[in-house]
Backbone atoms as SQL, in Angstrom:
CREATE TABLE atoms (id INTEGER PRIMARY KEY, chain TEXT, resi INTEGER, resn TEXT, atom TEXT, x REAL, y REAL, z REAL);
INSERT INTO atoms VALUES
  (1, 'A', 1, 'MET', 'N', 111.728, 91.913, 68.837),
  (2, 'A', 1, 'MET', 'CA', 111.391, 91.669, 70.236),
  (3, 'A', 1, 'MET', 'C', 109.899, 91.369, 70.349),
  (4, 'A', 2, 'THR', 'N', 109.554, 90.324, 71.057),
  (5, 'A', 2, 'THR', 'CA', 108.173, 89.920, 71.233),
  (6, 'A', 2, 'THR', 'C', 107.582, 90.630, 72.442),
  (7, 'A', 3, 'GLU', 'N', 106.385, 91.185, 72.256),
  (8, 'A', 3, 'GLU', 'CA', 105.697, 91.827, 73.377),
  (9, 'A', 3, 'GLU', 'C', 105.095, 90.751, 74.270),
  (10, 'A', 4, 'THR', 'N', 105.173, 90.977, 75.572),
  (11, 'A', 4, 'THR', 'CA', 104.663, 90.027, 76.540),
  (12, 'A', 4, 'THR', 'C', 103.585, 90.700, 77.385),
  (13, 'A', 5, 'THR', 'N', 102.521, 89.969, 77.658),
  (14, 'A', 5, 'THR', 'CA', 101.473, 90.513, 78.519),
  (15, 'A', 5, 'THR', 'C', 102.014, 90.635, 79.943),
  (16, 'A', 6, 'PRO', 'N', 101.449, 91.548, 80.725),
  (17, 'A', 6, 'PRO', 'CA', 101.916, 91.686, 82.117),
  (18, 'A', 6, 'PRO', 'C', 101.831, 90.376, 82.895),
  (19, 'A', 7, 'GLU', 'N', 100.792, 89.576, 82.625),
  (20, 'A', 7, 'GLU', 'CA', 100.630, 88.309, 83.335),
  (21, 'A', 7, 'GLU', 'C', 101.777, 87.341, 83.055),
  (22, 'A', 8, 'LEU', 'N', 102.279, 87.362, 81.806),
  (23, 'A', 8, 'LEU', 'CA', 103.398, 86.475, 81.472),
  (24, 'A', 8, 'LEU', 'C', 104.719, 87.059, 81.951),
  (25, 'A', 9, 'ALA', 'N', 104.849, 88.375, 81.895),
  (26, 'A', 9, 'ALA', 'CA', 106.079, 89.016, 82.353),
  (27, 'A', 9, 'ALA', 'C', 106.224, 88.880, 83.867),
  (28, 'A', 10, 'CYS', 'N', 105.105, 88.946, 84.569),
  (29, 'A', 10, 'CYS', 'CA', 105.111, 88.837, 86.029),
  (30, 'A', 10, 'CYS', 'C', 103.949, 87.946, 86.443),
  (31, 'A', 11, 'PRO', 'N', 104.211, 86.681, 86.721),
  (32, 'A', 11, 'PRO', 'CA', 103.126, 85.738, 86.990),
  (33, 'A', 11, 'PRO', 'C', 102.310, 86.053, 88.241),
  (34, 'A', 12, 'ILE', 'N', 102.802, 86.931, 89.118),
  (35, 'A', 12, 'ILE', 'CA', 102.001, 87.261, 90.298),
  (36, 'A', 12, 'ILE', 'C', 101.063, 88.446, 90.058),
  (37, 'A', 13, 'ALA', 'N', 101.140, 89.072, 88.879),
  (38, 'A', 13, 'ALA', 'CA', 100.287, 90.229, 88.584),
  (39, 'A', 13, 'ALA', 'C', 98.802, 89.930, 88.791),
  (40, 'A', 14, 'PRO', 'N', 98.280, 88.791, 88.316),
  (41, 'A', 14, 'PRO', 'CA', 96.854, 88.521, 88.552),
  (42, 'A', 14, 'PRO', 'C', 96.518, 88.376, 90.040),
  (43, 'A', 15, 'VAL', 'N', 97.450, 87.826, 90.816),
  (44, 'A', 15, 'VAL', 'CA', 97.237, 87.689, 92.255),
  (45, 'A', 15, 'VAL', 'C', 97.171, 89.070, 92.902),
  (46, 'A', 16, 'VAL', 'N', 98.081, 89.936, 92.500),
  (47, 'A', 16, 'VAL', 'CA', 98.100, 91.297, 93.038),
  (48, 'A', 16, 'VAL', 'C', 96.801, 92.011, 92.695),
  (49, 'A', 17, 'ASP', 'N', 96.313, 91.830, 91.468),
  (50, 'A', 17, 'ASP', 'CA', 95.048, 92.451, 91.064),
  (51, 'A', 17, 'ASP', 'C', 93.885, 91.985, 91.934),
  (52, 'A', 18, 'ILE', 'N', 93.857, 90.712, 92.266),
  (53, 'A', 18, 'ILE', 'CA', 92.763, 90.164, 93.077),
  (54, 'A', 18, 'ILE', 'C', 92.887, 90.592, 94.533),
  (55, 'A', 19, 'VAL', 'N', 94.044, 90.401, 95.100),
  (56, 'A', 19, 'VAL', 'CA', 94.218, 90.546, 96.543),
  (57, 'A', 19, 'VAL', 'C', 94.438, 91.986, 96.996),
  (58, 'A', 20, 'PHE', 'N', 95.061, 92.802, 96.163),
  (59, 'A', 20, 'PHE', 'CA', 95.450, 94.125, 96.639),
  (60, 'A', 20, 'PHE', 'C', 94.696, 95.271, 95.992),
  (61, 'A', 21, 'SER', 'N', 93.490, 94.996, 95.519),
  (62, 'A', 21, 'SER', 'CA', 92.685, 96.121, 95.057),
  (63, 'A', 21, 'SER', 'C', 92.323, 96.951, 96.287),
  (64, 'A', 22, 'ARG', 'N', 91.915, 98.156, 96.079),
  (65, 'A', 22, 'ARG', 'CA', 91.782, 99.177, 97.120),
  (66, 'A', 22, 'ARG', 'C', 91.171, 98.700, 98.445),
  (67, 'A', 23, 'TRP', 'N', 90.066, 97.988, 98.421),
  (68, 'A', 23, 'TRP', 'CA', 89.358, 97.655, 99.657),
  (69, 'A', 23, 'TRP', 'C', 89.415, 96.188, 100.045),
  (70, 'A', 24, 'THR', 'N', 90.050, 95.359, 99.241),
  (71, 'A', 24, 'THR', 'CA', 90.061, 93.921, 99.521),
  (72, 'A', 24, 'THR', 'C', 90.716, 93.602, 100.853),
  (73, 'A', 25, 'THR', 'N', 91.887, 94.131, 101.101),
  (74, 'A', 25, 'THR', 'CA', 92.594, 93.756, 102.336),
  (75, 'A', 25, 'THR', 'C', 91.846, 94.190, 103.596),
  (76, 'A', 26, 'PRO', 'N', 91.282, 95.417, 103.673),
  (77, 'A', 26, 'PRO', 'CA', 90.531, 95.742, 104.896),
  (78, 'A', 26, 'PRO', 'C', 89.298, 94.861, 105.099),
  (79, 'A', 27, 'ILE', 'N', 88.625, 94.510, 104.003),
  (80, 'A', 27, 'ILE', 'CA', 87.437, 93.656, 104.122),
  (81, 'A', 27, 'ILE', 'C', 87.839, 92.265, 104.596),
  (82, 'A', 28, 'LEU', 'N', 88.837, 91.674, 103.948),
  (83, 'A', 28, 'LEU', 'CA', 89.274, 90.328, 104.349),
  (84, 'A', 28, 'LEU', 'C', 89.822, 90.322, 105.761),
  (85, 'A', 29, 'TRP', 'N', 90.559, 91.363, 106.134),
  (86, 'A', 29, 'TRP', 'CA', 91.099, 91.440, 107.497),
  (87, 'A', 29, 'TRP', 'C', 89.958, 91.473, 108.506),
  (88, 'A', 30, 'ALA', 'N', 88.946, 92.322, 108.255),
  (89, 'A', 30, 'ALA', 'CA', 87.819, 92.442, 109.187),
  (90, 'A', 30, 'ALA', 'C', 87.072, 91.115, 109.315),
  (91, 'A', 31, 'LEU', 'N', 86.850, 90.438, 108.196),
  (92, 'A', 31, 'LEU', 'CA', 86.138, 89.157, 108.245),
  (93, 'A', 31, 'LEU', 'C', 86.972, 88.080, 108.933),
  (94, 'A', 32, 'ASN', 'N', 88.269, 88.094, 108.709),
  (95, 'A', 32, 'ASN', 'CA', 89.138, 87.117, 109.356),
  (96, 'A', 32, 'ASN', 'C', 89.255, 87.396, 110.852),
  (97, 'A', 33, 'GLU', 'N', 89.402, 88.647, 111.193),
  (98, 'A', 33, 'GLU', 'CA', 89.615, 89.046, 112.588),
  (99, 'A', 33, 'GLU', 'C', 88.353, 88.914, 113.439),
  (100, 'A', 34, 'PHE', 'N', 87.205, 89.293, 112.888),
  (101, 'A', 34, 'PHE', 'CA', 85.976, 89.369, 113.679),
  (102, 'A', 34, 'PHE', 'C', 84.918, 88.339, 113.295),
  (103, 'A', 35, 'GLY', 'N', 85.225, 87.493, 112.312),
  (104, 'A', 35, 'GLY', 'CA', 84.290, 86.441, 111.930),
  (105, 'A', 35, 'GLY', 'C', 83.136, 86.935, 111.081),
  (106, 'A', 36, 'ARG', 'N', 82.111, 86.103, 110.988),
  (107, 'A', 36, 'ARG', 'CA', 80.932, 86.385, 110.169),
  (108, 'A', 36, 'ARG', 'C', 80.293, 87.704, 110.604),
  (109, 'A', 37, 'GLN', 'N', 79.961, 88.527, 109.576),
  (110, 'A', 37, 'GLN', 'CA', 79.395, 89.836, 109.882),
  (111, 'A', 37, 'GLN', 'C', 78.316, 90.204, 108.882),
  (112, 'A', 38, 'ARG', 'N', 77.418, 91.041, 109.332),
  (113, 'A', 38, 'ARG', 'CA', 76.419, 91.616, 108.448),
  (114, 'A', 38, 'ARG', 'C', 77.034, 92.819, 107.751),
  (115, 'A', 39, 'PHE', 'N', 76.383, 93.245, 106.676),
  (116, 'A', 39, 'PHE', 'CA', 76.867, 94.373, 105.875),
  (117, 'A', 39, 'PHE', 'C', 77.129, 95.596, 106.746),
  (118, 'A', 40, 'VAL', 'N', 76.167, 95.941, 107.577),
  (119, 'A', 40, 'VAL', 'CA', 76.282, 97.162, 108.389),
  (120, 'A', 40, 'VAL', 'C', 77.449, 97.070, 109.378),
  (121, 'A', 41, 'GLU', 'N', 77.752, 95.883, 109.860),
  (122, 'A', 41, 'GLU', 'CA', 78.892, 95.711, 110.756),
  (123, 'A', 41, 'GLU', 'C', 80.201, 95.982, 110.016),
  (124, 'A', 42, 'LEU', 'N', 80.307, 95.433, 108.813),
  (125, 'A', 42, 'LEU', 'CA', 81.502, 95.692, 107.991),
  (126, 'A', 42, 'LEU', 'C', 81.623, 97.182, 107.680),
  (127, 'A', 43, 'GLU', 'N', 80.507, 97.781, 107.346),
  (128, 'A', 43, 'GLU', 'CA', 80.494, 99.208, 107.013),
  (129, 'A', 43, 'GLU', 'C', 80.996, 100.045, 108.198),
  (130, 'A', 44, 'ARG', 'N', 80.613, 99.672, 109.409),
  (131, 'A', 44, 'ARG', 'CA', 81.069, 100.394, 110.613),
  (132, 'A', 44, 'ARG', 'C', 82.566, 100.177, 110.873),
  (133, 'A', 45, 'ARG', 'N', 83.020, 98.952, 110.654),
  (134, 'A', 45, 'ARG', 'CA', 84.442, 98.644, 110.898),
  (135, 'A', 45, 'ARG', 'C', 85.361, 99.347, 109.901),
  (136, 'A', 46, 'ILE', 'N', 84.894, 99.474, 108.663),
  (137, 'A', 46, 'ILE', 'CA', 85.695, 100.117, 107.619),
  (138, 'A', 46, 'ILE', 'C', 85.018, 101.460, 107.321),
  (139, 'A', 47, 'ALA', 'N', 85.154, 102.370, 108.233),
  (140, 'A', 47, 'ALA', 'CA', 84.363, 103.604, 108.241),
  (141, 'A', 47, 'ALA', 'C', 84.521, 104.457, 106.983),
  (142, 'A', 48, 'THR', 'N', 85.628, 104.359, 106.287),
  (143, 'A', 48, 'THR', 'CA', 85.863, 105.243, 105.141),
  (144, 'A', 48, 'THR', 'C', 85.347, 104.686, 103.817),
  (145, 'A', 49, 'ILE', 'N', 84.770, 103.497, 103.827),
  (146, 'A', 49, 'ILE', 'CA', 84.257, 102.909, 102.594),
  (147, 'A', 49, 'ILE', 'C', 82.787, 103.299, 102.419),
  (148, 'A', 50, 'THR', 'N', 82.384, 103.581, 101.187),
  (149, 'A', 50, 'THR', 'CA', 80.984, 103.912, 100.928),
  (150, 'A', 50, 'THR', 'C', 80.174, 102.622, 100.778),
  (151, 'A', 51, 'PRO', 'N', 78.875, 102.671, 101.047),
  (152, 'A', 51, 'PRO', 'CA', 78.052, 101.467, 100.887),
  (153, 'A', 51, 'PRO', 'C', 78.114, 100.900, 99.463),
  (154, 'A', 52, 'LYS', 'N', 78.138, 101.765, 98.469),
  (155, 'A', 52, 'LYS', 'CA', 78.198, 101.313, 97.074),
  (156, 'A', 52, 'LYS', 'C', 79.485, 100.527, 96.816),
  (157, 'A', 53, 'VAL', 'N', 80.593, 101.067, 97.264),
  (158, 'A', 53, 'VAL', 'CA', 81.888, 100.407, 97.039),
  (159, 'A', 53, 'VAL', 'C', 81.970, 99.115, 97.848),
  (160, 'A', 54, 'LEU', 'N', 81.470, 99.126, 99.071),
  (161, 'A', 54, 'LEU', 'CA', 81.483, 97.903, 99.883),
  (162, 'A', 54, 'LEU', 'C', 80.671, 96.810, 99.190),
  (163, 'A', 55, 'THR', 'N', 79.514, 97.168, 98.658),
  (164, 'A', 55, 'THR', 'CA', 78.686, 96.204, 97.926),
  (165, 'A', 55, 'THR', 'C', 79.441, 95.647, 96.726),
  (166, 'A', 56, 'GLN', 'N', 80.069, 96.534, 95.953),
  (167, 'A', 56, 'GLN', 'CA', 80.824, 96.092, 94.768),
  (168, 'A', 56, 'GLN', 'C', 81.962, 95.163, 95.159),
  (169, 'A', 57, 'ARG', 'N', 82.726, 95.530, 96.180),
  (170, 'A', 57, 'ARG', 'CA', 83.875, 94.710, 96.590),
  (171, 'A', 57, 'ARG', 'C', 83.422, 93.362, 97.135),
  (172, 'A', 58, 'LEU', 'N', 82.358, 93.351, 97.938),
  (173, 'A', 58, 'LEU', 'CA', 81.865, 92.082, 98.476),
  (174, 'A', 58, 'LEU', 'C', 81.408, 91.154, 97.351),
  (175, 'A', 59, 'ARG', 'N', 80.733, 91.711, 96.354),
  (176, 'A', 59, 'ARG', 'CA', 80.308, 90.885, 95.214),
  (177, 'A', 59, 'ARG', 'C', 81.512, 90.310, 94.480),
  (178, 'A', 60, 'GLN', 'N', 82.535, 91.139, 94.273),
  (179, 'A', 60, 'GLN', 'CA', 83.730, 90.658, 93.581),
  (180, 'A', 60, 'GLN', 'C', 84.463, 89.606, 94.407),
  (181, 'A', 61, 'LEU', 'N', 84.559, 89.829, 95.703),
  (182, 'A', 61, 'LEU', 'CA', 85.225, 88.858, 96.575),
  (183, 'A', 61, 'LEU', 'C', 84.451, 87.541, 96.625),
  (184, 'A', 62, 'GLU', 'N', 83.123, 87.624, 96.583),
  (185, 'A', 62, 'GLU', 'CA', 82.310, 86.413, 96.529),
  (186, 'A', 62, 'GLU', 'C', 82.550, 85.693, 95.196),
  (187, 'A', 63, 'ARG', 'N', 82.574, 86.462, 94.120),
  (188, 'A', 63, 'ARG', 'CA', 82.826, 85.886, 92.789),
  (189, 'A', 63, 'ARG', 'C', 84.199, 85.221, 92.734),
  (190, 'A', 64, 'ASP', 'N', 85.201, 85.844, 93.366),
  (191, 'A', 64, 'ASP', 'CA', 86.559, 85.296, 93.381),
  (192, 'A', 64, 'ASP', 'C', 86.713, 84.124, 94.342),
  (193, 'A', 65, 'GLY', 'N', 85.685, 83.864, 95.146),
  (194, 'A', 65, 'GLY', 'CA', 85.738, 82.738, 96.081),
  (195, 'A', 65, 'GLY', 'C', 86.411, 83.056, 97.397),
  (196, 'A', 66, 'LEU', 'N', 86.666, 84.325, 97.681),
  (197, 'A', 66, 'LEU', 'CA', 87.359, 84.710, 98.914),
  (198, 'A', 66, 'LEU', 'C', 86.396, 85.003, 100.064),
  (199, 'A', 67, 'VAL', 'N', 85.138, 85.249, 99.726),
  (200, 'A', 67, 'VAL', 'CA', 84.105, 85.558, 100.719),
  (201, 'A', 67, 'VAL', 'C', 82.883, 84.702, 100.420),
  (202, 'A', 68, 'VAL', 'N', 82.207, 84.275, 101.483),
  (203, 'A', 68, 'VAL', 'CA', 80.964, 83.514, 101.364),
  (204, 'A', 68, 'VAL', 'C', 79.821, 84.399, 101.869),
  (205, 'A', 69, 'ARG', 'N', 78.790, 84.504, 101.046),
  (206, 'A', 69, 'ARG', 'CA', 77.599, 85.285, 101.394),
  (207, 'A', 69, 'ARG', 'C', 76.492, 84.307, 101.745),
  (208, 'A', 70, 'THR', 'N', 75.877, 84.514, 102.913),
  (209, 'A', 70, 'THR', 'CA', 74.779, 83.652, 103.338),
  (210, 'A', 70, 'THR', 'C', 73.523, 84.495, 103.491),
  (211, 'A', 71, 'TYR', 'N', 72.479, 84.104, 102.746),
  (212, 'A', 71, 'TYR', 'CA', 71.195, 84.789, 102.800),
  (213, 'A', 71, 'TYR', 'C', 70.264, 83.997, 103.700),
  (214, 'A', 72, 'HIS', 'N', 69.681, 84.682, 104.694),
  (215, 'A', 72, 'HIS', 'CA', 68.720, 84.053, 105.596),
  (216, 'A', 72, 'HIS', 'C', 67.337, 84.587, 105.245),
  (217, 'A', 73, 'ALA', 'N', 66.453, 83.703, 104.806),
  (218, 'A', 73, 'ALA', 'CA', 65.102, 84.098, 104.396),
  (219, 'A', 73, 'ALA', 'C', 64.235, 84.306, 105.636),
  (220, 'A', 74, 'GLU', 'N', 64.426, 85.445, 106.266),
  (221, 'A', 74, 'GLU', 'CA', 63.675, 85.812, 107.461),
  (222, 'A', 74, 'GLU', 'C', 62.946, 87.110, 107.166),
  (223, 'A', 75, 'VAL', 'N', 62.161, 87.565, 108.126),
  (224, 'A', 75, 'VAL', 'CA', 61.538, 88.888, 108.006),
  (225, 'A', 75, 'VAL', 'C', 62.055, 89.713, 109.174),
  (226, 'A', 76, 'PRO', 'N', 62.834, 90.739, 108.906),
  (227, 'A', 76, 'PRO', 'CA', 63.386, 91.134, 107.613),
  (228, 'A', 76, 'PRO', 'C', 64.524, 90.186, 107.203),
  (229, 'A', 77, 'PRO', 'N', 64.812, 90.139, 105.900),
  (230, 'A', 77, 'PRO', 'CA', 65.892, 89.253, 105.431),
  (231, 'A', 77, 'PRO', 'C', 67.233, 89.648, 106.065),
  (232, 'A', 78, 'ARG', 'N', 68.067, 88.651, 106.247),
  (233, 'A', 78, 'ARG', 'CA', 69.383, 88.883, 106.845),
  (234, 'A', 78, 'ARG', 'C', 70.441, 88.278, 105.942),
  (235, 'A', 79, 'VAL', 'N', 71.513, 89.047, 105.706),
  (236, 'A', 79, 'VAL', 'CA', 72.633, 88.586, 104.887),
  (237, 'A', 79, 'VAL', 'C', 73.905, 88.708, 105.718),
  (238, 'A', 80, 'GLU', 'N', 74.699, 87.652, 105.703),
  (239, 'A', 80, 'GLU', 'CA', 75.963, 87.658, 106.432),
  (240, 'A', 80, 'GLU', 'C', 77.104, 87.307, 105.486),
  (241, 'A', 81, 'TYR', 'N', 78.271, 87.825, 105.800),
  (242, 'A', 81, 'TYR', 'CA', 79.471, 87.569, 105.013),
  (243, 'A', 81, 'TYR', 'C', 80.529, 86.975, 105.926),
  (244, 'A', 82, 'GLU', 'N', 81.294, 86.038, 105.367),
  (245, 'A', 82, 'GLU', 'CA', 82.428, 85.483, 106.102),
  (246, 'A', 82, 'GLU', 'C', 83.536, 85.153, 105.121),
  (247, 'A', 83, 'ILE', 'N', 84.743, 85.109, 105.640),
  (248, 'A', 83, 'ILE', 'CA', 85.885, 84.780, 104.798),
  (249, 'A', 83, 'ILE', 'C', 85.837, 83.281, 104.502),
  (250, 'A', 84, 'SER', 'N', 86.126, 82.915, 103.276),
  (251, 'A', 84, 'SER', 'CA', 86.117, 81.498, 102.882),
  (252, 'A', 84, 'SER', 'C', 87.456, 80.860, 103.236),
  (253, 'A', 85, 'GLU', 'N', 87.527, 79.552, 103.056),
  (254, 'A', 85, 'GLU', 'CA', 88.806, 78.863, 103.271),
  (255, 'A', 85, 'GLU', 'C', 89.855, 79.377, 102.284),
  (256, 'A', 86, 'LEU', 'N', 89.428, 79.645, 101.056),
  (257, 'A', 86, 'LEU', 'CA', 90.354, 80.205, 100.073),
  (258, 'A', 86, 'LEU', 'C', 90.862, 81.573, 100.547),
  (259, 'A', 87, 'GLY', 'N', 89.975, 82.391, 101.060),
  (260, 'A', 87, 'GLY', 'CA', 90.376, 83.688, 101.604),
  (261, 'A', 87, 'GLY', 'C', 91.320, 83.532, 102.784),
  (262, 'A', 88, 'ARG', 'N', 91.018, 82.562, 103.648),
  (263, 'A', 88, 'ARG', 'CA', 91.876, 82.296, 104.813),
  (264, 'A', 88, 'ARG', 'C', 93.276, 81.838, 104.396),
  (265, 'A', 89, 'SER', 'N', 93.353, 81.210, 103.232),
  (266, 'A', 89, 'SER', 'CA', 94.659, 80.718, 102.772),
  (267, 'A', 89, 'SER', 'C', 95.622, 81.869, 102.458),
  (268, 'A', 90, 'LEU', 'N', 95.107, 83.096, 102.398),
  (269, 'A', 90, 'LEU', 'CA', 95.972, 84.264, 102.181),
  (270, 'A', 90, 'LEU', 'C', 96.685, 84.698, 103.465),
  (271, 'A', 91, 'GLY', 'N', 96.344, 84.082, 104.574),
  (272, 'A', 91, 'GLY', 'CA', 96.925, 84.445, 105.867),
  (273, 'A', 91, 'GLY', 'C', 98.447, 84.536, 105.878),
  (274, 'A', 92, 'PRO', 'N', 99.169, 83.515, 105.379),
  (275, 'A', 92, 'PRO', 'CA', 100.635, 83.601, 105.380),
  (276, 'A', 92, 'PRO', 'C', 101.156, 84.777, 104.540),
  (277, 'A', 93, 'LEU', 'N', 100.475, 85.061, 103.438),
  (278, 'A', 93, 'LEU', 'CA', 100.876, 86.199, 102.608),
  (279, 'A', 93, 'LEU', 'C', 100.741, 87.498, 103.398),
  (280, 'A', 94, 'PHE', 'N', 99.592, 87.670, 104.059),
  (281, 'A', 94, 'PHE', 'CA', 99.377, 88.881, 104.848),
  (282, 'A', 94, 'PHE', 'C', 100.334, 88.951, 106.038),
  (283, 'A', 95, 'ALA', 'N', 100.659, 87.801, 106.629),
  (284, 'A', 95, 'ALA', 'CA', 101.615, 87.781, 107.744),
  (285, 'A', 95, 'ALA', 'C', 102.987, 88.232, 107.263),
  (286, 'A', 96, 'SER', 'N', 103.396, 87.771, 106.085),
  (287, 'A', 96, 'SER', 'CA', 104.686, 88.198, 105.528),
  (288, 'A', 96, 'SER', 'C', 104.697, 89.697, 105.253),
  (289, 'A', 97, 'LEU', 'N', 103.599, 90.200, 104.711),
  (290, 'A', 97, 'LEU', 'CA', 103.514, 91.642, 104.443),
  (291, 'A', 97, 'LEU', 'C', 103.537, 92.441, 105.743),
  (292, 'A', 98, 'SER', 'N', 102.871, 91.916, 106.756),
  (293, 'A', 98, 'SER', 'CA', 102.868, 92.584, 108.052),
  (294, 'A', 98, 'SER', 'C', 104.290, 92.643, 108.617),
  (295, 'A', 99, 'GLU', 'N', 105.017, 91.554, 108.463),
  (296, 'A', 99, 'GLU', 'CA', 106.415, 91.519, 108.913),
  (297, 'A', 99, 'GLU', 'C', 107.255, 92.530, 108.123),
  (298, 'A', 100, 'TRP', 'N', 107.037, 92.598, 106.814),
  (299, 'A', 100, 'TRP', 'CA', 107.796, 93.517, 105.971),
  (300, 'A', 100, 'TRP', 'C', 107.484, 94.971, 106.312),
  (301, 'A', 101, 'SER', 'N', 106.302, 95.225, 106.862),
  (302, 'A', 101, 'SER', 'CA', 105.917, 96.611, 107.171),
  (303, 'A', 101, 'SER', 'C', 106.889, 97.269, 108.138),
  (304, 'A', 102, 'GLY', 'N', 107.739, 96.495, 108.792),
  (305, 'A', 102, 'GLY', 'CA', 108.796, 97.065, 109.626),
  (306, 'A', 102, 'GLY', 'C', 109.767, 97.905, 108.808),
  (307, 'A', 103, 'ASN', 'N', 109.754, 97.750, 107.506),
  (308, 'A', 103, 'ASN', 'CA', 110.620, 98.530, 106.618),
  (309, 'A', 103, 'ASN', 'C', 110.027, 99.878, 106.214),
  (310, 'A', 104, 'LEU', 'N', 108.830, 100.181, 106.645),
  (311, 'A', 104, 'LEU', 'CA', 108.181, 101.420, 106.212),
  (312, 'A', 104, 'LEU', 'C', 108.959, 102.661, 106.630),
  (313, 'A', 105, 'GLY', 'N', 109.649, 102.591, 107.750),
  (314, 'A', 105, 'GLY', 'CA', 110.506, 103.712, 108.171),
  (315, 'A', 105, 'GLY', 'C', 111.621, 103.950, 107.161),
  (316, 'A', 106, 'LYS', 'N', 112.205, 102.875, 106.639),
  (317, 'A', 106, 'LYS', 'CA', 113.247, 102.995, 105.619),
  (318, 'A', 106, 'LYS', 'C', 112.686, 103.573, 104.324),
  (319, 'A', 107, 'VAL', 'N', 111.466, 103.171, 103.979),
  (320, 'A', 107, 'VAL', 'CA', 110.817, 103.704, 102.781),
  (321, 'A', 107, 'VAL', 'C', 110.608, 105.208, 102.949),
  (322, 'A', 108, 'GLU', 'N', 110.125, 105.611, 104.110),
  (323, 'A', 108, 'GLU', 'CA', 109.891, 107.036, 104.357),
  (324, 'A', 108, 'GLU', 'C', 111.204, 107.814, 104.313),
  (325, 'A', 109, 'ALA', 'N', 112.273, 107.271, 104.867),
  (326, 'A', 109, 'ALA', 'CA', 113.583, 107.929, 104.820),
  (327, 'A', 109, 'ALA', 'C', 114.068, 108.064, 103.378),
  (328, 'A', 110, 'ALA', 'N', 113.884, 107.022, 102.580),
  (329, 'A', 110, 'ALA', 'CA', 114.280, 107.068, 101.165),
  (330, 'A', 110, 'ALA', 'C', 113.476, 108.133, 100.424),
  (331, 'A', 111, 'ARG', 'N', 112.204, 108.242, 100.731),
  (332, 'A', 111, 'ARG', 'CA', 111.365, 109.263, 100.084),
  (333, 'A', 111, 'ARG', 'C', 111.830, 110.672, 100.446),
  (334, 'A', 112, 'ARG', 'N', 112.125, 110.887, 101.715),
  (335, 'A', 112, 'ARG', 'CA', 112.615, 112.209, 102.146),
  (336, 'A', 112, 'ARG', 'C', 113.912, 112.554, 101.437),
  (337, 'A', 113, 'SER', 'N', 114.816, 111.584, 101.373),
  (338, 'A', 113, 'SER', 'CA', 116.102, 111.794, 100.714),
  (339, 'A', 113, 'SER', 'C', 115.902, 112.116, 99.234),
  (340, 'A', 114, 'TYR', 'N', 115.049, 111.374, 98.592),
  (341, 'A', 114, 'TYR', 'CA', 114.755, 111.603, 97.168),
  (342, 'A', 114, 'TYR', 'C', 114.165, 112.996, 96.975),
  (343, 'A', 115, 'ASP', 'N', 113.180, 113.344, 97.807),
  (344, 'A', 115, 'ASP', 'CA', 112.526, 114.649, 97.685),
  (345, 'A', 115, 'ASP', 'C', 113.514, 115.787, 97.895),
  (346, 'A', 116, 'GLU', 'N', 114.433, 115.624, 98.855),
  (347, 'A', 116, 'GLU', 'CA', 115.445, 116.659, 99.093),
  (348, 'A', 116, 'GLU', 'C', 116.366, 116.809, 97.881),
  (349, 'A', 117, 'ARG', 'N', 116.773, 115.690, 97.299),
  (350, 'A', 117, 'ARG', 'CA', 117.618, 115.741, 96.111),
  (351, 'A', 117, 'ARG', 'C', 116.866, 116.359, 94.924),
  (352, 'A', 118, 'SER', 'N', 115.604, 116.002, 94.788),
  (353, 'A', 118, 'SER', 'CA', 114.808, 116.526, 93.674),
  (354, 'A', 118, 'SER', 'C', 114.546, 118.012, 93.799),
  (355, 'A', 119, 'SER', 'N', 114.349, 118.501, 94.997),
  (356, 'A', 119, 'SER', 'CA', 114.077, 119.931, 95.177),
  (357, 'A', 119, 'SER', 'C', 115.351, 120.768, 95.023),
  (358, 'A', 120, 'ALA', 'N', 116.517, 120.139, 95.172),
  (359, 'A', 120, 'ALA', 'CA', 117.792, 120.848, 95.028),
  (360, 'A', 120, 'ALA', 'C', 118.185, 121.017, 93.556),
  (361, 'A', 121, 'ARG', 'N', 117.516, 120.335, 92.665),
  (362, 'A', 121, 'ARG', 'CA', 117.863, 120.400, 91.237),
  (363, 'A', 121, 'ARG', 'C', 117.443, 121.674, 90.607);
């Protein structure tokens, strides 16, 4: 039997790694929903993210082409972030996931049922 890398076994694995890392979806949602924002605005909107992690995620999203960073050489300097066209192209994917979220009640019911069966063992 030949071993297969996860990427070959599941061709969407790299997409999932890019799009669904811990903070990517809240950052992209905020930029899509509210437009161009400064770092501190994003930090306020996503209250549970630390500045260090927000910086790391924004850099990665910029590297992946999903976010555009604009530096304004002013005093004091100003940096703004906005979702790129590539990032915006994820809209239908997020819309489908939002539609699927109607199933979360079924997921919770399945979990309760499983937990009840597991505790009875």
